């Protein structure tokens, strides 16, 4: 009876055969104590000048081995991977299987031989890496965390590879600065590495993106008699490997060929929802191009990459015009979200100035007009703070007006005032009954007694009546004019003027004391200037001339006021009223 019960009990037991271990060559690190030399079976990594040391007995390290006679010391200073690190690796006898759970043990101790930071200097820390090439650090399989114990302690290294790795690498692992500089030493001792043991049970690969269903489930039996049958719930999946799994908790029941069963529960996780918080700065002025947009990614699996529709690949972009900007955020798992930022612009305003203009002398008023609103104005090089400005340039000048609205947005307009030189004062001759302007190349207008003579627009004019004549000349390019000094014609037939003086002109009039006198005559002429009391203040007599006579008359020593210039001949007198300023 007892025997039958024993049979039943054994039939219900799980008596699976153990799966194959993965063992290292020379796991006890046995060799000859020597500096910069590793035990047989192990190959150096990282250090360009020195591998680890086979201990004890080197660099004052005397710690006995935890197993056998020798072990290895590894050194690191500075951040990894950029700092100095000693490490070693070995190719495995069979590759690790992605998704399978594994474990092995290793003995570790801390050494403070190189340390300067009290009480025990920097921490020690070990990392175990997996990859498919010598010294590869493709996956950090396990880290010990910092430790300071100087006696040997055994650590269990448990890990699940993400790839079918063929190499295992051991090296110190920099976590953070432990002293006052990043060159503080990390010095650890390592010994007695066990075989790698596959672990029985369900394993998974997580869902890549929140809400997706791309996870996997795998059950690794390490006991029992094949073949095995599988039942996963929920889902009622019946294969060892299940794909396209959503996040959640799953139970797998495995039955071997003898009807023995084992059950495991596994939870397939998913990362947090990938999110992006956006912000933007709008343009302060229309068309300014100083907008910016920013996105802060969170959730998912860091780190993140960014792709804007502008081509930018940073989280912050600037120098933007108004518009809508789209950013695709991608996390480390390839999950993406799309966010948009709309940048706005204040309305534009229009400022338009008066056209470029030209002047000869004097002033001109410039102006600028705007769309309705409140504005401030600033002119240069002249000063002014209104929409109009009156200027009197003496040379061609470009004026700039800065128009600013209430948001300090500014538009600039320019106006060029071209200054053309005035023509020289023209001279006029009177010969053979014809008045001639001696300044060629201008437009002409003749005047009689202050009134324009219709049609008298040539360089010469033949007077029809006695009187005072002058001509204005105008530059056809700039429109600048000059006027001749008036002259009096006396010799038109039938008139009572002295016929031996037939033309005279005095200028400038008014004058400051010196007057120019031009006249045409036949015979001698007496020149006399009298004041309003009839007193003679100047007198001279010309010779018996025929033709043009020119004199400079200086009465500057006399009092200011009205005087009369008389030209006296045998046949009469011609008189000019002059004013002394």
Coordinates of C-alpha atoms in Angstrom, one line a residue:
X1 CA 0.0 0.0 0.0
X2 CA 2.8 2.4 0.9
X3 CA 4.5 1.4 -2.3
X4 CA 1.5 2.3 -4.4
X5 CA 1.1 5.7 -2.8
X6 CA 4.8 6.3 -3.4
X7 CA 4.3 5.6 -7.1
X8 CA 1.3 8.0 -7.3
X9 CA 3.3 10.7 -5.6
X10 CA 6.3 10.2 -7.9
X11 CA 4.0 10.4 -11.0
X12 CA 2.8 13.8 -9.9
X13 CA 6.3 15.1 -9.3
X14 CA 8.2 17.2 -11.8
X15 CA 11.4 15.3 -12.7
X16 CA 12.6 17.3 -15.7
X17 CA 16.2 16.9 -16.7
X18 CA 18.5 19.9 -16.0
X19 CA 19.3 22.1 -19.0
X20 CA 22.9 22.6 -20.0
X21 CA 25.0 25.1 -18.0
X22 CA 27.3 27.6 -19.7
X23 CA 30.6 27.5 -17.9
X24 CA 33.6 29.8 -18.2
X25 CA 37.2 28.7 -18.9
X26 CA 39.3 29.2 -15.8
X27 CA 36.4 30.5 -13.7
X28 CA 38.6 30.7 -10.5
X29 CA 41.0 33.0 -12.3
X30 CA 44.0 30.9 -11.5
X31 CA 47.4 32.0 -12.8
X32 CA 50.7 33.5 -11.8
X33 CA 50.7 36.7 -9.8
X34 CA 51.9 39.5 -12.1
X35 CA 51.2 43.1 -12.9
X36 CA 49.4 43.9 -16.1
X37 CA 48.7 40.3 -16.8
X38 CA 45.5 38.3 -16.8
X39 CA 45.1 34.6 -15.9
X40 CA 44.9 32.1 -18.9
X41 CA 41.5 32.0 -20.7
X42 CA 40.7 35.7 -20.2
X43 CA 41.4 38.6 -22.6
X44 CA 41.9 42.2 -21.7
X45 CA 39.4 45.0 -22.6
X46 CA 39.4 48.8 -22.8
X47 CA 42.9 49.6 -21.4
X48 CA 45.3 50.7 -24.1
X49 CA 48.3 50.4 -22.0
X50 CA 47.7 47.9 -19.2
X51 CA 45.3 45.0 -18.5
X52 CA 44.2 44.1 -15.0
X53 CA 46.6 42.5 -12.6
X54 CA 46.7 38.9 -11.4
X55 CA 46.8 39.1 -7.5
X56 CA 47.7 38.9 -4.7
X57 CA 51.1 40.4 -4.3
X58 CA 50.9 43.4 -6.8
X59 CA 50.6 47.1 -5.8
X60 CA 50.6 46.2 -2.1
X61 CA 47.4 44.1 -2.4
X62 CA 47.7 41.1 -0.1
X63 CA 44.1 39.9 0.1
X64 CA 44.0 36.0 -0.1
X65 CA 41.9 34.5 -2.9
X66 CA 38.3 33.5 -2.2
X67 CA 38.8 30.3 -4.2
X68 CA 42.1 28.8 -5.3
X69 CA 45.3 30.8 -5.2
X70 CA 44.8 33.9 -7.4
X71 CA 42.3 36.4 -8.6
X72 CA 42.2 39.7 -10.6
X73 CA 42.2 43.3 -9.6
X74 CA 40.6 45.9 -12.0
X75 CA 41.1 49.6 -12.0
X76 CA 39.0 52.6 -13.3
X77 CA 39.2 56.3 -13.0
X78 CA 37.2 58.9 -14.8
X79 CA 33.8 58.4 -16.3
X80 CA 33.0 55.4 -18.5
X81 CA 33.3 55.0 -21.3
X82 CA 35.6 57.9 -21.7
X83 CA 37.8 57.3 -18.7
X84 CA 40.6 54.8 -18.0
X85 CA 39.1 51.3 -17.4
X86 CA 40.6 47.8 -17.1
X87 CA 38.4 44.9 -18.0
X88 CA 38.4 41.4 -19.4
X89 CA 36.1 39.2 -21.5
X90 CA 35.5 35.6 -22.6
X91 CA 33.6 34.0 -25.5
X92 CA 30.9 31.7 -24.2
X93 CA 30.8 28.0 -25.1
X94 CA 27.2 28.5 -26.3
X95 CA 25.3 31.7 -26.8
X96 CA 22.8 33.2 -24.4
X97 CA 19.2 33.1 -25.6
X98 CA 17.3 36.3 -25.8
X99 CA 14.5 36.4 -23.3
X100 CA 15.8 33.5 -21.2
X101 CA 16.5 34.2 -17.6
X102 CA 20.0 33.4 -16.3
X103 CA 22.0 33.7 -13.2
X104 CA 25.5 33.0 -11.9
X105 CA 27.6 34.0 -8.9
X106 CA 30.8 36.0 -8.5
X107 CA 32.9 36.9 -5.4
X108 CA 33.8 40.6 -5.1
X109 CA 35.8 42.7 -2.7
X110 CA 36.8 46.4 -2.4
X111 CA 40.4 47.6 -2.4
X112 CA 41.4 51.2 -1.3
X113 CA 45.0 50.9 -2.2
X114 CA 44.8 53.8 -4.8
X115 CA 42.3 56.0 -2.9
X116 CA 42.8 59.4 -1.4
X117 CA 39.3 60.2 -0.2
X118 CA 38.7 59.1 3.4
X119 CA 37.7 56.8 5.1
X120 CA 38.0 54.1 2.4
X121 CA 38.2 56.2 -0.8
X122 CA 35.9 55.7 -3.7
X123 CA 33.4 52.9 -3.9
X124 CA 33.9 49.8 -6.0
X125 CA 31.3 48.8 -8.6
X126 CA 31.2 46.0 -11.2
X127 CA 29.3 45.8 -14.5
X128 CA 28.6 42.7 -16.6
X129 CA 28.1 43.3 -20.3
X130 CA 26.8 41.2 -23.2
X131 CA 27.4 41.5 -26.9
X132 CA 28.5 39.7 -30.1
X133 CA 32.1 40.8 -30.4
X134 CA 35.1 40.9 -28.1
X135 CA 34.7 43.5 -25.3
X136 CA 31.2 44.5 -26.6
X137 CA 29.1 46.5 -24.2
X138 CA 25.9 46.2 -26.3
X139 CA 23.8 45.4 -23.2
X140 CA 24.5 46.1 -19.6
X141 CA 23.3 42.8 -18.2
X142 CA 23.9 43.6 -14.5
X143 CA 25.6 46.1 -12.1
X144 CA 26.6 45.4 -8.6
X145 CA 26.0 48.9 -7.3
X146 CA 28.6 50.6 -5.1
X147 CA 30.3 48.6 -2.3
X148 CA 33.1 49.2 0.2
X149 CA 33.5 45.8 1.9
X150 CA 37.1 44.6 1.8
X151 CA 36.3 41.0 2.6
X152 CA 35.0 38.7 -0.1
X153 CA 31.3 38.6 -0.6
X154 CA 29.3 36.5 -3.1
X155 CA 26.9 38.3 -5.5
X156 CA 24.2 36.7 -7.6
X157 CA 24.2 38.0 -11.2
X158 CA 20.6 37.6 -12.6
X159 CA 19.8 38.9 -16.0
X160 CA 17.7 38.4 -19.1
X161 CA 19.6 39.1 -22.4
X162 CA 17.8 41.1 -25.1
X163 CA 20.0 39.4 -27.8
X164 CA 21.7 36.0 -28.4
X165 CA 25.0 37.2 -27.0
X166 CA 28.2 35.2 -27.5
X167 CA 30.6 37.3 -25.3
X168 CA 30.5 38.3 -21.6
X169 CA 32.7 41.2 -20.4
X170 CA 33.5 42.3 -16.8
X171 CA 34.7 45.8 -15.9
X172 CA 34.5 48.5 -13.2
X173 CA 31.4 50.7 -13.5
X174 CA 31.5 54.4 -12.8
X175 CA 28.3 55.6 -11.1
X176 CA 29.1 59.2 -10.0
X177 CA 31.9 61.3 -8.6
X178 CA 33.1 60.1 -5.3
X179 CA 35.7 62.7 -4.4
X180 CA 36.7 66.2 -5.5
X181 CA 37.6 65.2 -9.0
X182 CA 36.5 62.8 -11.7
X183 CA 39.9 61.0 -11.5
X184 CA 39.1 59.3 -8.2
X185 CA 40.0 55.6 -8.5
X186 CA 37.6 52.7 -8.5
X187 CA 39.6 49.5 -7.6
X188 CA 37.8 46.2 -7.2
X189 CA 38.8 42.5 -6.7
X190 CA 37.0 39.7 -8.5
X191 CA 37.2 35.9 -8.1
X192 CA 35.3 32.6 -8.3
X193 CA 32.9 33.0 -11.2
X194 CA 30.3 30.2 -11.4
X195 CA 28.7 28.7 -14.5
X196 CA 25.8 30.5 -16.0
X197 CA 22.6 28.7 -15.0
X198 CA 19.4 29.0 -17.2
X199 CA 16.3 29.7 -15.0
X200 CA 13.0 27.8 -15.5
X201 CA 9.9 29.8 -16.0
X202 CA 8.0 32.3 -18.1
X203 CA 9.7 35.4 -19.5
X204 CA 8.6 38.2 -21.7
X205 CA 9.6 41.1 -23.8
X206 CA 7.7 44.3 -22.9
X207 CA 5.3 46.1 -25.1
X208 CA 7.1 48.7 -27.1
X209 CA 4.6 51.5 -27.0
X210 CA 1.8 52.2 -24.5
X211 CA -1.4 50.7 -25.9
X212 CA 0.3 48.5 -28.6
X213 CA 0.4 44.7 -28.6
X214 CA 3.8 43.8 -29.8
X215 CA 5.1 42.0 -26.6
X216 CA 6.1 38.4 -26.5
X217 CA 5.8 35.5 -24.0
X218 CA 8.2 32.6 -23.7
X219 CA 8.4 29.7 -21.3
X220 CA 11.7 28.0 -20.7
X221 CA 11.3 24.5 -19.1
X222 CA 14.5 23.3 -17.4
X223 CA 13.0 20.1 -15.9
X224 CA 10.6 17.4 -16.9
X225 CA 10.5 15.1 -20.0
X226 CA 9.9 16.6 -23.4
X227 CA 7.8 17.1 -25.4
X228 CA 5.9 19.8 -23.5
X229 CA 2.4 21.3 -24.1
X230 CA 1.7 24.9 -23.1
X231 CA -1.5 26.7 -22.2
X232 CA -1.4 30.5 -21.8
X233 CA -4.4 32.4 -20.3
X234 CA -5.9 34.7 -21.1
X235 CA -5.7 34.0 -24.8
X236 CA -5.5 30.2 -24.7
X237 CA -2.3 30.2 -26.6
X238 CA -0.7 26.8 -26.9
X239 CA 2.9 27.5 -28.1
X240 CA 6.1 28.0 -26.2
X241 CA 6.6 31.4 -27.8
X242 CA 3.7 33.8 -28.2
X243 CA 3.9 37.1 -30.1
X244 CA 1.7 40.2 -30.5
X245 CA 0.9 40.3 -26.8
X246 CA -0.8 43.2 -25.2
X247 CA 0.3 44.5 -21.7
X248 CA -1.2 42.4 -18.9
X249 CA -0.7 39.4 -16.6
X250 CA -0.6 36.0 -18.1
X251 CA -0.5 32.5 -16.6
X252 CA 1.2 29.6 -18.3
X253 CA 0.7 25.9 -17.5
X254 CA 3.3 23.5 -18.9
X255 CA 2.7 19.8 -19.1
X256 CA 5.6 17.4 -19.9
X257 CA 5.3 14.0 -21.6
X258 CA 4.7 12.3 -18.2
X259 CA 1.7 14.5 -17.4
X260 CA 3.6 16.5 -14.8
X261 CA 2.7 20.2 -14.8
X262 CA 4.2 23.5 -13.7
X263 CA 2.6 26.9 -13.6
X264 CA 4.1 30.4 -13.8
X265 CA 2.7 33.9 -13.8
X266 CA 4.3 36.7 -15.7
X267 CA 3.2 40.3 -16.2
X268 CA 4.0 42.0 -19.5
X269 CA 4.6 45.7 -18.8
X270 CA 4.2 48.6 -21.1
X271 CA 5.9 52.0 -20.9
X272 CA 4.1 55.1 -19.8
X273 CA 2.1 57.0 -22.4
X274 CA 4.5 59.0 -24.6
X275 CA 3.5 62.7 -24.3
X276 CA 4.7 66.0 -25.4
X277 CA 3.9 69.4 -23.8
X278 CA 4.3 72.3 -26.2
X279 CA 4.7 76.0 -25.8
X280 CA 5.4 78.9 -28.1
X281 CA 6.3 82.5 -28.2
X282 CA 4.5 84.6 -30.8
X283 CA 6.0 87.3 -33.0
X284 CA 6.2 90.7 -31.3
X285 CA 5.9 92.5 -34.6
X286 CA 4.5 91.6 -38.0
X287 CA 7.0 89.8 -40.1
X288 CA 9.7 90.0 -37.3
X289 CA 10.6 86.3 -37.6
X290 CA 11.4 86.0 -33.9
X291 CA 8.9 83.4 -32.8
X292 CA 9.9 80.2 -31.1
X293 CA 8.4 76.8 -30.3
X294 CA 9.4 74.2 -27.7
X295 CA 8.3 70.7 -26.8
X296 CA 9.0 68.8 -23.6
X297 CA 8.7 65.0 -24.1
X298 CA 7.8 62.7 -21.2
X299 CA 6.7 59.2 -20.7
X300 CA 7.6 56.4 -23.2
X301 CA 11.2 55.3 -23.0
X302 CA 13.9 58.0 -23.0
X303 CA 15.8 59.3 -24.7
X304 CA 13.8 61.2 -27.3
X305 CA 14.5 62.5 -30.8
X306 CA 12.6 65.4 -32.5
X307 CA 11.7 66.1 -36.1
X308 CA 10.1 69.4 -37.0
X309 CA 8.5 70.2 -40.3
X310 CA 11.2 72.8 -40.6
X311 CA 13.9 70.1 -40.7
X312 CA 15.1 71.0 -37.1
X313 CA 15.9 68.1 -34.8
X314 CA 16.0 69.8 -31.4
X315 CA 13.3 70.3 -28.9
X316 CA 13.5 74.1 -29.1
X317 CA 13.3 76.0 -32.4
X318 CA 13.4 79.8 -32.9
X319 CA 13.6 82.5 -35.5
X320 CA 10.1 81.5 -36.7
X321 CA 7.6 83.4 -38.8
X322 CA 3.9 83.1 -38.1
X323 CA 2.5 79.7 -38.9
X324 CA 1.8 76.2 -37.7
X325 CA 4.8 74.0 -36.8
X326 CA 4.6 70.2 -36.4
X327 CA 7.0 68.1 -34.4
X328 CA 7.2 64.3 -34.4
X329 CA 8.7 63.0 -31.1
X330 CA 10.2 59.5 -31.1
X331 CA 11.3 57.7 -28.0
X332 CA 14.0 55.0 -27.6
X333 CA 11.5 52.3 -28.6
X334 CA 10.5 54.0 -31.8
X335 CA 7.1 55.1 -30.4
X336 CA 6.0 58.4 -31.9
X337 CA 3.6 61.3 -31.2
X338 CA 2.9 64.4 -33.2
X339 CA 2.4 67.8 -31.7
X340 CA 1.7 71.2 -33.3
X341 CA 2.5 74.7 -32.2
X342 CA 0.8 77.7 -33.8
X343 CA 2.8 80.9 -33.8
X344 CA 0.8 84.1 -34.4
X345 CA 1.7 87.6 -35.5
X346 CA 0.2 90.9 -34.6
X347 CA -1.4 92.8 -37.5
X348 CA 0.8 94.8 -39.8
X349 CA 0.7 98.5 -40.2
X350 CA 1.6 100.5 -43.3
X351 CA 3.8 103.6 -43.3
X352 CA 4.3 105.4 -46.6
X353 CA 6.3 108.6 -47.0
X354 CA 6.2 111.5 -49.4
X355 CA 8.1 110.9 -52.6
X356 CA 11.7 112.0 -53.2
X357 CA 11.8 115.6 -54.2
X358 CA 14.1 118.4 -55.3
X359 CA 14.6 122.0 -54.3
X360 CA 16.9 124.8 -55.3
X361 CA 17.1 126.8 -52.1
X362 CA 14.8 127.2 -49.1
X363 CA 12.7 124.6 -47.3
X364 CA 10.5 121.6 -48.1
X365 CA 8.0 119.7 -45.9
X366 CA 8.3 116.0 -45.7
X367 CA 5.6 113.7 -44.4
X368 CA 4.7 110.1 -43.6
X369 CA 1.2 108.6 -43.6
X370 CA 0.1 105.4 -41.7
X371 CA -2.8 103.1 -41.3
X372 CA -5.1 104.2 -38.4
X373 CA -3.5 103.8 -34.9
X374 CA -1.2 105.5 -32.4
X375 CA 2.4 105.9 -33.5
X376 CA 5.6 107.7 -32.5
X377 CA 8.0 109.3 -35.0
X378 CA 11.7 109.9 -35.1
X379 CA 13.5 111.6 -38.0
X380 CA 17.2 111.6 -38.9
X381 CA 19.5 113.4 -39.5
X382 CA 17.1 116.2 -38.7
X383 CA 15.2 116.0 -35.3
X384 CA 11.4 115.7 -35.2
X385 CA 8.7 113.7 -33.5
X386 CA 5.7 114.2 -35.7
X387 CA 4.5 112.8 -39.0
X388 CA 5.7 116.0 -40.9
X389 CA 9.1 117.6 -41.0
X390 CA 10.2 120.9 -42.6
X391 CA 13.8 120.9 -43.7
X392 CA 16.1 123.3 -45.5
X393 CA 19.1 121.3 -46.8
X394 CA 21.9 123.0 -48.5
X395 CA 23.1 119.8 -50.1
X396 CA 21.3 116.6 -51.3
X397 CA 20.2 114.8 -48.2
X398 CA 18.4 111.5 -47.5
X399 CA 16.1 111.7 -44.5
X400 CA 14.9 108.6 -42.5
X401 CA 11.8 108.4 -40.5
X402 CA 11.2 105.6 -38.0
X403 CA 7.5 104.9 -37.3
X404 CA 6.8 102.8 -34.2
X405 CA 3.4 101.5 -33.0
X406 CA 2.3 100.9 -29.4
X407 CA 4.1 97.4 -29.5
X408 CA 7.4 99.1 -30.4
X409 CA 7.3 97.6 -33.8
X410 CA 9.1 99.9 -36.2
X411 CA 8.9 100.6 -39.9
X412 CA 11.5 102.7 -41.7
X413 CA 10.9 105.1 -44.7
X414 CA 13.5 107.2 -46.5
X415 CA 13.0 110.4 -48.5
X416 CA 15.8 112.0 -50.6
X417 CA 15.7 115.8 -51.1
X418 CA 18.0 116.7 -54.0
X419 CA 19.4 120.2 -53.9
X420 CA 20.2 121.7 -57.3
X421 CA 22.4 124.8 -57.5
X422 CA 20.6 127.9 -58.6
X423 CA 21.8 129.4 -62.0
X424 CA 24.1 132.4 -61.8
X425 CA 22.5 135.8 -62.1
X426 CA 22.2 136.3 -65.8
X427 CA 23.6 139.4 -67.6
X428 CA 21.6 141.2 -70.2
X429 CA 22.9 143.4 -73.1
X430 CA 20.9 145.8 -75.2
X431 CA 22.2 146.4 -78.7
X432 CA 20.6 147.4 -82.0
X433 CA 17.2 147.4 -80.2
X434 CA 17.5 143.8 -79.0
X435 CA 17.7 142.6 -75.4
X436 CA 20.0 139.5 -75.1
X437 CA 20.5 137.2 -72.1
X438 CA 24.1 136.1 -71.9
X439 CA 23.3 132.8 -70.2
X440 CA 22.6 130.1 -72.8
X441 CA 21.0 126.7 -72.3
X442 CA 18.1 127.7 -70.0
X443 CA 14.4 128.4 -70.2
X444 CA 13.6 132.1 -70.5
X445 CA 10.8 134.5 -69.5
X446 CA 11.1 138.2 -70.1
X447 CA 9.3 140.7 -67.9
X448 CA 8.2 144.4 -68.5
X449 CA 7.7 146.6 -65.5
X450 CA 7.3 143.4 -63.3
X451 CA 4.9 141.6 -65.5
X452 CA 5.7 138.5 -67.7
X453 CA 5.6 139.3 -71.4
X454 CA 3.4 136.6 -73.1
X455 CA 5.4 134.5 -75.6
X456 CA 8.7 136.2 -74.6
X457 CA 10.5 132.9 -73.8
X458 CA 13.6 133.1 -76.0
X459 CA 17.2 134.0 -75.2
X460 CA 16.6 137.4 -77.0
X461 CA 13.7 139.8 -76.9
X462 CA 13.0 142.9 -79.0
X463 CA 11.2 145.5 -76.7
X464 CA 8.3 147.3 -78.2
X465 CA 7.9 150.0 -75.6
X466 CA 10.2 151.9 -73.3
X467 CA 10.2 150.5 -69.7
X468 CA 12.0 148.4 -67.2
X469 CA 12.9 144.9 -68.5
X470 CA 14.4 141.8 -66.9
X471 CA 14.6 138.1 -67.6
X472 CA 14.3 134.9 -65.5
X473 CA 16.2 131.8 -66.5
X474 CA 15.2 128.3 -65.3
X475 CA 17.3 125.1 -65.2
X476 CA 15.4 122.5 -67.1
X477 CA 16.8 119.7 -64.9
X478 CA 16.1 121.0 -61.4
X479 CA 13.6 123.8 -62.1
X480 CA 15.9 126.4 -60.3
X481 CA 15.6 130.0 -61.5
X482 CA 17.6 133.2 -61.4
X483 CA 16.6 136.7 -62.3
X484 CA 18.6 139.4 -64.1
X485 CA 18.9 142.9 -62.8
X486 CA 16.2 145.2 -64.2
X487 CA 17.2 147.5 -67.0
X488 CA 15.4 150.4 -68.6
X489 CA 14.9 150.9 -72.3
X490 CA 14.6 154.5 -73.5
X491 CA 15.0 154.6 -77.2
X492 CA 11.8 153.3 -78.6
X493 CA 10.7 155.8 -81.4
X494 CA 8.1 158.4 -80.5
X495 CA 8.8 158.5 -76.8
X496 CA 10.2 161.4 -74.8
X497 CA 13.2 159.8 -73.1
X498 CA 16.7 161.1 -73.8
X499 CA 17.5 159.4 -77.1
X500 CA 21.3 159.4 -76.5
X501 CA 20.8 157.1 -73.4
X502 CA 18.9 154.1 -74.7
X503 CA 19.3 151.5 -72.0
X504 CA 20.3 151.6 -68.3
X505 CA 20.4 149.1 -65.4
X506 CA 21.5 149.5 -61.8
X507 CA 22.0 146.6 -59.4
X508 CA 21.9 145.3 -56.8
X509 CA 18.9 147.4 -55.8
X510 CA 18.4 147.7 -52.9
X511 CA 22.1 147.5 -52.1
X512 CA 24.5 147.9 -49.2
X513 CA 26.4 150.9 -50.6
X514 CA 28.1 149.8 -53.8
X515 CA 25.9 149.8 -56.9
X516 CA 26.7 148.5 -60.4
X517 CA 25.5 150.8 -63.2
X518 CA 25.3 149.7 -66.8
X519 CA 24.0 151.9 -69.6
X520 CA 24.3 152.4 -73.3
X521 CA 24.7 155.9 -74.7
X522 CA 26.0 158.1 -77.5
X523 CA 28.0 161.1 -76.2
X524 CA 29.0 162.2 -72.8
X525 CA 26.8 161.5 -69.7
X526 CA 26.9 163.0 -66.2
X527 CA 26.2 160.5 -63.4
X528 CA 24.7 162.0 -60.3
X529 CA 23.2 160.6 -57.1
X530 CA 21.0 162.9 -54.9
X531 CA 19.2 162.3 -51.7
X532 CA 15.5 163.1 -51.0
X533 CA 16.5 166.7 -50.1
X534 CA 18.1 167.1 -53.5
X535 CA 21.6 167.2 -52.1
X536 CA 24.2 165.7 -54.4
X537 CA 26.1 162.7 -52.7
X538 CA 27.8 161.4 -55.8
X539 CA 28.7 162.8 -59.2
X540 CA 31.0 162.0 -62.1
X541 CA 31.1 162.6 -65.8
X542 CA 31.8 160.0 -68.5
X543 CA 33.7 160.7 -71.6
X544 CA 32.2 161.0 -75.1
X545 CA 31.3 157.4 -75.2
X546 CA 29.4 155.3 -77.7
X547 CA 28.1 151.9 -76.5
X548 CA 28.1 150.3 -73.2
X549 CA 29.3 152.0 -70.0
X550 CA 29.8 150.3 -66.7
X551 CA 30.5 152.0 -63.3
X552 CA 30.7 151.0 -59.7
X553 CA 29.1 153.7 -57.5
X554 CA 30.1 153.7 -53.8
X555 CA 27.8 155.7 -51.5
X556 CA 28.3 153.4 -48.5
X557 CA 29.4 156.4 -46.4
X558 CA 25.9 157.9 -46.7
X559 CA 22.9 157.4 -44.5
X560 CA 20.6 154.6 -45.3
X561 CA 17.5 155.5 -47.2
X562 CA 16.1 156.5 -50.7
X563 CA 18.3 158.1 -53.3
X564 CA 17.9 159.0 -57.0
X565 CA 20.4 158.0 -59.6
X566 CA 20.4 160.5 -62.5
X567 CA 21.9 160.0 -65.9
X568 CA 22.2 163.5 -67.5
X569 CA 22.9 164.1 -71.2
X570 CA 22.4 166.9 -73.6
X571 CA 19.0 165.6 -74.6
X572 CA 17.6 164.9 -71.1
X573 CA 17.8 162.9 -67.9
X574 CA 17.1 159.3 -67.0
X575 CA 16.4 158.6 -63.4
X576 CA 16.5 155.4 -61.2
X577 CA 15.2 155.2 -57.7
X578 CA 17.7 153.2 -55.5
X579 CA 17.6 152.2 -51.9
X580 CA 20.6 152.1 -49.6
X581 CA 20.2 149.5 -46.8

